[in-house]
Amino acid sequence: MNYPSAMQAVLRLDESVYPAIMADNRTVWYCVVNISIFGILHALFSLHFSSSMMAGGPAAEPLPLASRAAIVLVGVAVAFFMHAGAAMFLWVFSRGIGGNTSFFPVYFNLGISFIGLWPLAPVLAAVQSGINGTAVLLLLFLASIYALAVILFGTKSASGLSLTRMSAAMAITIIFVACFLYLWL
């Protein structure tokens, strides 16, 4: 199964694609590609929206190319850290309610599911840069729901849980992470 057809199946919420990707020994490759592209997209859109915000300020100069490249690389690194943390929490909570005890299937399937986050990257960057409005918030909501659905089916495939139990594990993960973020901010 090639990358475009596999990713179309992932985006159609087809759980059967994950074992097929694993059987073709492409799990790591697809995971790394999807996380990296999400990090690049978010960083590039963040640079775009932040420069448009600074354009109204006094004597705003564009960032040098080396600084832009560093920001993109940091964006990729943050995407990998976000992925690892989310995978750990999803694994812990899915395992806690009877899911697969192996960490790496959840880790890799979550990484492959990051393709569902690609449409979220520009909208998230816009909101983070202070662009608000009903349309932007509606897009953020819709892109978030779709991304969560893609992630739900990817991690459900890895954990071996029913849809109800995996939804519960994902809900607990979201609540737990939201509490951490609330305490951090």
PDB file of C-alpha atoms in Angstrom:
ATOM      1  CA  MET A   1       0.000   0.000   0.000  1.00  0.00           C
ATOM      2  CA  ASN A   2       1.516   3.322  -1.036  1.00  0.00           C
ATOM      3  CA  TYR A   3       1.492   6.480   1.066  1.00  0.00           C
ATOM      4  CA  PRO A   4      -1.322   8.404  -0.703  1.00  0.00           C
ATOM      5  CA  SER A   5      -3.750   5.473  -0.667  1.00  0.00           C
ATOM      6  CA  ALA A   6      -2.893   4.616   2.943  1.00  0.00           C
ATOM      7  CA  MET A   7      -3.421   8.201   4.071  1.00  0.00           C
ATOM      8  CA  GLN A   8      -6.729   8.419   2.200  1.00  0.00           C
ATOM      9  CA  ALA A   9      -7.869   5.364   4.124  1.00  0.00           C
ATOM     10  CA  VAL A  10      -6.713   6.939   7.399  1.00  0.00           C
ATOM     11  CA  LEU A  11      -8.643  10.113   6.584  1.00  0.00           C
ATOM     12  CA  ARG A  12     -11.741   8.033   5.775  1.00  0.00           C
ATOM     13  CA  LEU A  13     -11.510   6.580   9.312  1.00  0.00           C
ATOM     14  CA  ASP A  14     -10.714   3.091   8.029  1.00  0.00           C
ATOM     15  CA  GLU A  15      -9.193   1.101  10.896  1.00  0.00           C
ATOM     16  CA  SER A  16      -8.089  -1.756   8.682  1.00  0.00           C
ATOM     17  CA  VAL A  17      -5.352   0.373   7.107  1.00  0.00           C
ATOM     18  CA  TYR A  18      -3.186   0.390  10.257  1.00  0.00           C
ATOM     19  CA  PRO A  19      -2.432  -3.371  10.261  1.00  0.00           C
ATOM     20  CA  ALA A  20      -1.817  -3.153   6.495  1.00  0.00           C
ATOM     21  CA  ILE A  21       0.706  -0.350   7.012  1.00  0.00           C
ATOM     22  CA  MET A  22       2.386  -2.417   9.729  1.00  0.00           C
ATOM     23  CA  ALA A  23       2.470  -5.495   7.487  1.00  0.00           C
ATOM     24  CA  ASP A  24       4.251  -3.418   4.803  1.00  0.00           C
ATOM     25  CA  ASN A  25       6.853  -2.263   7.389  1.00  0.00           C
ATOM     26  CA  ARG A  26       6.016   1.395   6.751  1.00  0.00           C
ATOM     27  CA  THR A  27       4.666   2.301  10.165  1.00  0.00           C
ATOM     28  CA  VAL A  28       7.686   4.274  11.353  1.00  0.00           C
ATOM     29  CA  TRP A  29       8.108   6.059   8.033  1.00  0.00           C
ATOM     30  CA  TYR A  30       4.458   7.179   7.839  1.00  0.00           C
ATOM     31  CA  CYS A  31       4.504   8.204  11.500  1.00  0.00           C
ATOM     32  CA  VAL A  32       7.612  10.378  11.082  1.00  0.00           C
ATOM     33  CA  VAL A  33       6.365  11.959   7.851  1.00  0.00           C
ATOM     34  CA  ASN A  34       2.943  12.870   9.256  1.00  0.00           C
ATOM     35  CA  ILE A  35       4.279  14.356  12.484  1.00  0.00           C
ATOM     36  CA  SER A  36       6.997  16.282  10.646  1.00  0.00           C
ATOM     37  CA  ILE A  37       4.575  17.759   8.123  1.00  0.00           C
ATOM     38  CA  PHE A  38       2.214  18.814  10.916  1.00  0.00           C
ATOM     39  CA  GLY A  39       5.105  20.553  12.702  1.00  0.00           C
ATOM     40  CA  ILE A  40       6.216  22.270   9.491  1.00  0.00           C
ATOM     41  CA  LEU A  41       2.681  23.395   8.632  1.00  0.00           C
ATOM     42  CA  HIS A  42       2.035  24.803  12.081  1.00  0.00           C
ATOM     43  CA  ALA A  43       5.393  26.598  12.177  1.00  0.00           C
ATOM     44  CA  LEU A  44       4.970  28.080   8.695  1.00  0.00           C
ATOM     45  CA  PHE A  45       1.454  29.316   9.396  1.00  0.00           C
ATOM     46  CA  SER A  46       2.584  30.672  12.767  1.00  0.00           C
ATOM     47  CA  LEU A  47       5.344  32.602  11.005  1.00  0.00           C
ATOM     48  CA  HIS A  48       2.871  33.894   8.445  1.00  0.00           C
ATOM     49  CA  PHE A  49       0.293  35.049  10.968  1.00  0.00           C
ATOM     50  CA  SER A  50       2.845  36.508  13.351  1.00  0.00           C
ATOM     51  CA  SER A  51       4.480  38.522  10.546  1.00  0.00           C
ATOM     52  CA  SER A  52       1.097  39.848   9.446  1.00  0.00           C
ATOM     53  CA  MET A  53       0.433  40.907  13.040  1.00  0.00           C
ATOM     54  CA  MET A  54       3.802  42.651  13.308  1.00  0.00           C
ATOM     55  CA  ALA A  55       3.370  44.401   9.948  1.00  0.00           C
ATOM     56  CA  GLY A  56       1.179  47.016  11.615  1.00  0.00           C
ATOM     57  CA  GLY A  57       3.850  47.711  14.249  1.00  0.00           C
ATOM     58  CA  PRO A  58       6.613  50.256  14.029  1.00  0.00           C
ATOM     59  CA  ALA A  59       9.435  49.361  11.602  1.00  0.00           C
ATOM     60  CA  ALA A  60       8.770  45.632  11.548  1.00  0.00           C
ATOM     61  CA  GLU A  61      11.540  43.858   9.675  1.00  0.00           C
ATOM     62  CA  PRO A  62      11.143  40.339   8.351  1.00  0.00           C
ATOM     63  CA  LEU A  63      12.993  37.629  10.207  1.00  0.00           C
ATOM     64  CA  PRO A  64      16.227  36.416   8.651  1.00  0.00           C
ATOM     65  CA  LEU A  65      16.050  33.107   6.792  1.00  0.00           C
ATOM     66  CA  ALA A  66      18.147  31.344   9.457  1.00  0.00           C
ATOM     67  CA  SER A  67      15.685  32.428  12.161  1.00  0.00           C
ATOM     68  CA  ARG A  68      12.726  31.239  10.109  1.00  0.00           C
ATOM     69  CA  ALA A  69      14.423  27.882   9.512  1.00  0.00           C
ATOM     70  CA  ALA A  70      15.148  27.545  13.238  1.00  0.00           C
ATOM     71  CA  ILE A  71      11.497  28.270  14.060  1.00  0.00           C
ATOM     72  CA  VAL A  72      10.352  25.603  11.600  1.00  0.00           C
ATOM     73  CA  LEU A  73      12.775  23.064  13.089  1.00  0.00           C
ATOM     74  CA  VAL A  74      11.574  23.906  16.580  1.00  0.00           C
ATOM     75  CA  GLY A  75       8.000  23.476  15.338  1.00  0.00           C
ATOM     76  CA  VAL A  76       8.843  19.964  14.169  1.00  0.00           C
ATOM     77  CA  ALA A  77      10.494  19.174  17.503  1.00  0.00           C
ATOM     78  CA  VAL A  78       7.458  20.457  19.417  1.00  0.00           C
ATOM     79  CA  ALA A  79       5.189  18.308  17.239  1.00  0.00           C
ATOM     80  CA  PHE A  80       7.244  15.229  18.152  1.00  0.00           C
ATOM     81  CA  PHE A  81       7.142  16.105  21.867  1.00  0.00           C
ATOM     82  CA  MET A  82       3.388  16.704  21.668  1.00  0.00           C
ATOM     83  CA  HIS A  83       2.988  13.370  19.904  1.00  0.00           C
ATOM     84  CA  ALA A  84       5.050  11.483  22.480  1.00  0.00           C
ATOM     85  CA  GLY A  85       3.154  12.995  25.404  1.00  0.00           C
ATOM     86  CA  ALA A  86      -0.241  12.352  23.848  1.00  0.00           C
ATOM     87  CA  ALA A  87       0.760   8.788  22.995  1.00  0.00           C
ATOM     88  CA  MET A  88       1.854   8.172  26.569  1.00  0.00           C
ATOM     89  CA  PHE A  89      -1.423   9.437  28.027  1.00  0.00           C
ATOM     90  CA  LEU A  90      -3.565   7.592  25.481  1.00  0.00           C
ATOM     91  CA  TRP A  91      -1.607   4.401  26.135  1.00  0.00           C
ATOM     92  CA  VAL A  92      -1.902   4.731  29.918  1.00  0.00           C
ATOM     93  CA  PHE A  93      -5.633   5.392  29.905  1.00  0.00           C
ATOM     94  CA  SER A  94      -6.477   2.847  27.197  1.00  0.00           C
ATOM     95  CA  ARG A  95      -4.365   0.270  29.011  1.00  0.00           C
ATOM     96  CA  GLY A  96      -6.105   1.177  32.264  1.00  0.00           C
ATOM     97  CA  ILE A  97      -9.467   0.167  30.856  1.00  0.00           C
ATOM     98  CA  GLY A  98      -8.264  -3.091  29.323  1.00  0.00           C
ATOM     99  CA  GLY A  99      -6.516  -2.126  26.095  1.00  0.00           C
ATOM    100  CA  ASN A 100      -3.364  -3.536  24.529  1.00  0.00           C
ATOM    101  CA  THR A 101      -0.415  -3.377  26.917  1.00  0.00           C
ATOM    102  CA  SER A 102       2.134  -2.471  24.214  1.00  0.00           C
ATOM    103  CA  PHE A 103       3.089   1.190  23.948  1.00  0.00           C
ATOM    104  CA  PHE A 104       4.504   1.330  20.426  1.00  0.00           C
ATOM    105  CA  PRO A 105       1.338   0.402  18.503  1.00  0.00           C
ATOM    106  CA  VAL A 106      -0.457   3.339  20.136  1.00  0.00           C
ATOM    107  CA  TYR A 107       2.574   5.580  19.581  1.00  0.00           C
ATOM    108  CA  PHE A 108       2.894   4.773  15.876  1.00  0.00           C
ATOM    109  CA  ASN A 109      -0.824   4.742  15.092  1.00  0.00           C
ATOM    110  CA  LEU A 110      -1.172   8.125  16.761  1.00  0.00           C
ATOM    111  CA  GLY A 111       1.695   9.415  14.628  1.00  0.00           C
ATOM    112  CA  ILE A 112       0.069   8.097  11.477  1.00  0.00           C
ATOM    113  CA  SER A 113      -3.181   9.730  12.606  1.00  0.00           C
ATOM    114  CA  PHE A 114      -1.440  13.111  12.730  1.00  0.00           C
ATOM    115  CA  ILE A 115      -2.483  13.546   9.108  1.00  0.00           C
ATOM    116  CA  GLY A 116      -5.892  14.396  10.567  1.00  0.00           C
ATOM    117  CA  LEU A 117      -4.260  17.355  12.325  1.00  0.00           C
ATOM    118  CA  TRP A 118      -2.956  18.915   9.108  1.00  0.00           C
ATOM    119  CA  PRO A 119      -6.161  20.927   8.425  1.00  0.00           C
ATOM    120  CA  LEU A 120      -6.038  22.095  12.039  1.00  0.00           C
ATOM    121  CA  ALA A 121      -2.535  23.614  11.737  1.00  0.00           C
ATOM    122  CA  PRO A 122      -3.429  26.867   9.903  1.00  0.00           C
ATOM    123  CA  VAL A 123      -6.546  27.495  11.955  1.00  0.00           C
ATOM    124  CA  LEU A 124      -4.738  26.802  15.227  1.00  0.00           C
ATOM    125  CA  ALA A 125      -1.890  29.127  14.237  1.00  0.00           C
ATOM    126  CA  ALA A 126      -4.397  31.859  13.376  1.00  0.00           C
ATOM    127  CA  VAL A 127      -6.162  31.537  16.723  1.00  0.00           C
ATOM    128  CA  GLN A 128      -2.862  31.449  18.606  1.00  0.00           C
ATOM    129  CA  SER A 129      -1.772  34.643  16.860  1.00  0.00           C
ATOM    130  CA  GLY A 130      -4.907  36.427  18.033  1.00  0.00           C
ATOM    131  CA  ILE A 131      -7.109  36.187  14.949  1.00  0.00           C
ATOM    132  CA  ASN A 132     -10.606  35.650  16.251  1.00  0.00           C
ATOM    133  CA  GLY A 133     -14.030  35.594  14.741  1.00  0.00           C
ATOM    134  CA  THR A 134     -16.978  33.313  14.375  1.00  0.00           C
ATOM    135  CA  ALA A 135     -15.728  31.737  11.144  1.00  0.00           C
ATOM    136  CA  VAL A 136     -12.249  31.048  12.537  1.00  0.00           C
ATOM    137  CA  LEU A 137     -13.626  29.543  15.741  1.00  0.00           C
ATOM    138  CA  LEU A 138     -16.109  27.418  13.771  1.00  0.00           C
ATOM    139  CA  LEU A 139     -13.263  26.156  11.564  1.00  0.00           C
ATOM    140  CA  LEU A 140     -11.203  25.436  14.685  1.00  0.00           C
ATOM    141  CA  PHE A 141     -14.074  23.454  16.170  1.00  0.00           C
ATOM    142  CA  LEU A 142     -14.751  21.452  12.998  1.00  0.00           C
ATOM    143  CA  ALA A 143     -11.067  20.739  12.316  1.00  0.00           C
ATOM    144  CA  SER A 144     -10.591  19.680  15.951  1.00  0.00           C
ATOM    145  CA  ILE A 145     -13.547  17.292  15.872  1.00  0.00           C
ATOM    146  CA  TYR A 146     -12.303  15.726  12.633  1.00  0.00           C
ATOM    147  CA  ALA A 147      -8.738  15.402  13.966  1.00  0.00           C
ATOM    148  CA  LEU A 148     -10.025  13.761  17.145  1.00  0.00           C
ATOM    149  CA  ALA A 149     -12.071  11.302  15.066  1.00  0.00           C
ATOM    150  CA  VAL A 150      -9.014  10.314  13.006  1.00  0.00           C
ATOM    151  CA  ILE A 151      -6.955   9.906  16.180  1.00  0.00           C
ATOM    152  CA  LEU A 152      -9.741   7.958  17.880  1.00  0.00           C
ATOM    153  CA  PHE A 153      -9.885   5.333  15.140  1.00  0.00           C
ATOM    154  CA  GLY A 154      -6.097   5.104  14.872  1.00  0.00           C
ATOM    155  CA  THR A 155      -5.585   4.535  18.572  1.00  0.00           C
ATOM    156  CA  LYS A 156      -8.645   2.282  18.756  1.00  0.00           C
ATOM    157  CA  SER A 157      -6.998   0.037  16.181  1.00  0.00           C
ATOM    158  CA  ALA A 158      -3.823  -0.131  18.274  1.00  0.00           C
ATOM    159  CA  SER A 159      -5.454  -0.611  21.659  1.00  0.00           C
ATOM    160  CA  GLY A 160      -7.990  -3.236  20.618  1.00  0.00           C
ATOM    161  CA  LEU A 161     -10.730  -1.523  22.596  1.00  0.00           C
ATOM    162  CA  SER A 162     -14.331  -1.033  21.576  1.00  0.00           C
ATOM    163  CA  LEU A 163     -15.387   2.373  20.262  1.00  0.00           C
ATOM    164  CA  THR A 164     -17.080   3.184  23.568  1.00  0.00           C
ATOM    165  CA  ARG A 165     -14.090   2.249  25.712  1.00  0.00           C
ATOM    166  CA  MET A 166     -11.593   4.021  23.432  1.00  0.00           C
ATOM    167  CA  SER A 167     -13.815   7.108  23.456  1.00  0.00           C
ATOM    168  CA  ALA A 168     -13.751   6.996  27.242  1.00  0.00           C
ATOM    169  CA  ALA A 169      -9.961   6.655  27.285  1.00  0.00           C
ATOM    170  CA  MET A 170      -9.652   9.563  24.863  1.00  0.00           C
ATOM    171  CA  ALA A 171     -12.054  11.703  26.904  1.00  0.00           C
ATOM    172  CA  ILE A 172     -10.065  11.009  30.077  1.00  0.00           C
ATOM    173  CA  THR A 173      -6.857  11.886  28.222  1.00  0.00           C
ATOM    174  CA  ILE A 174      -8.323  15.178  26.992  1.00  0.00           C
ATOM    175  CA  ILE A 175      -9.554  16.084  30.483  1.00  0.00           C
ATOM    176  CA  PHE A 176      -6.204  15.167  32.028  1.00  0.00           C
ATOM    177  CA  VAL A 177      -4.214  17.206  29.489  1.00  0.00           C
ATOM    178  CA  ALA A 178      -6.639  20.129  29.800  1.00  0.00           C
ATOM    179  CA  CYS A 179      -6.103  20.120  33.564  1.00  0.00           C
ATOM    180  CA  PHE A 180      -2.337  20.157  33.069  1.00  0.00           C
ATOM    181  CA  LEU A 181      -2.623  23.069  30.652  1.00  0.00           C
ATOM    182  CA  TYR A 182      -4.926  24.939  33.013  1.00  0.00           C
ATOM    183  CA  LEU A 183      -2.452  24.557  35.872  1.00  0.00           C
ATOM    184  CA  TRP A 184       0.461  25.520  33.637  1.00  0.00           C
ATOM    185  CA  LEU A 185      -1.144  28.669  32.319  1.00  0.00           C
TER     186      LEU A 185
END
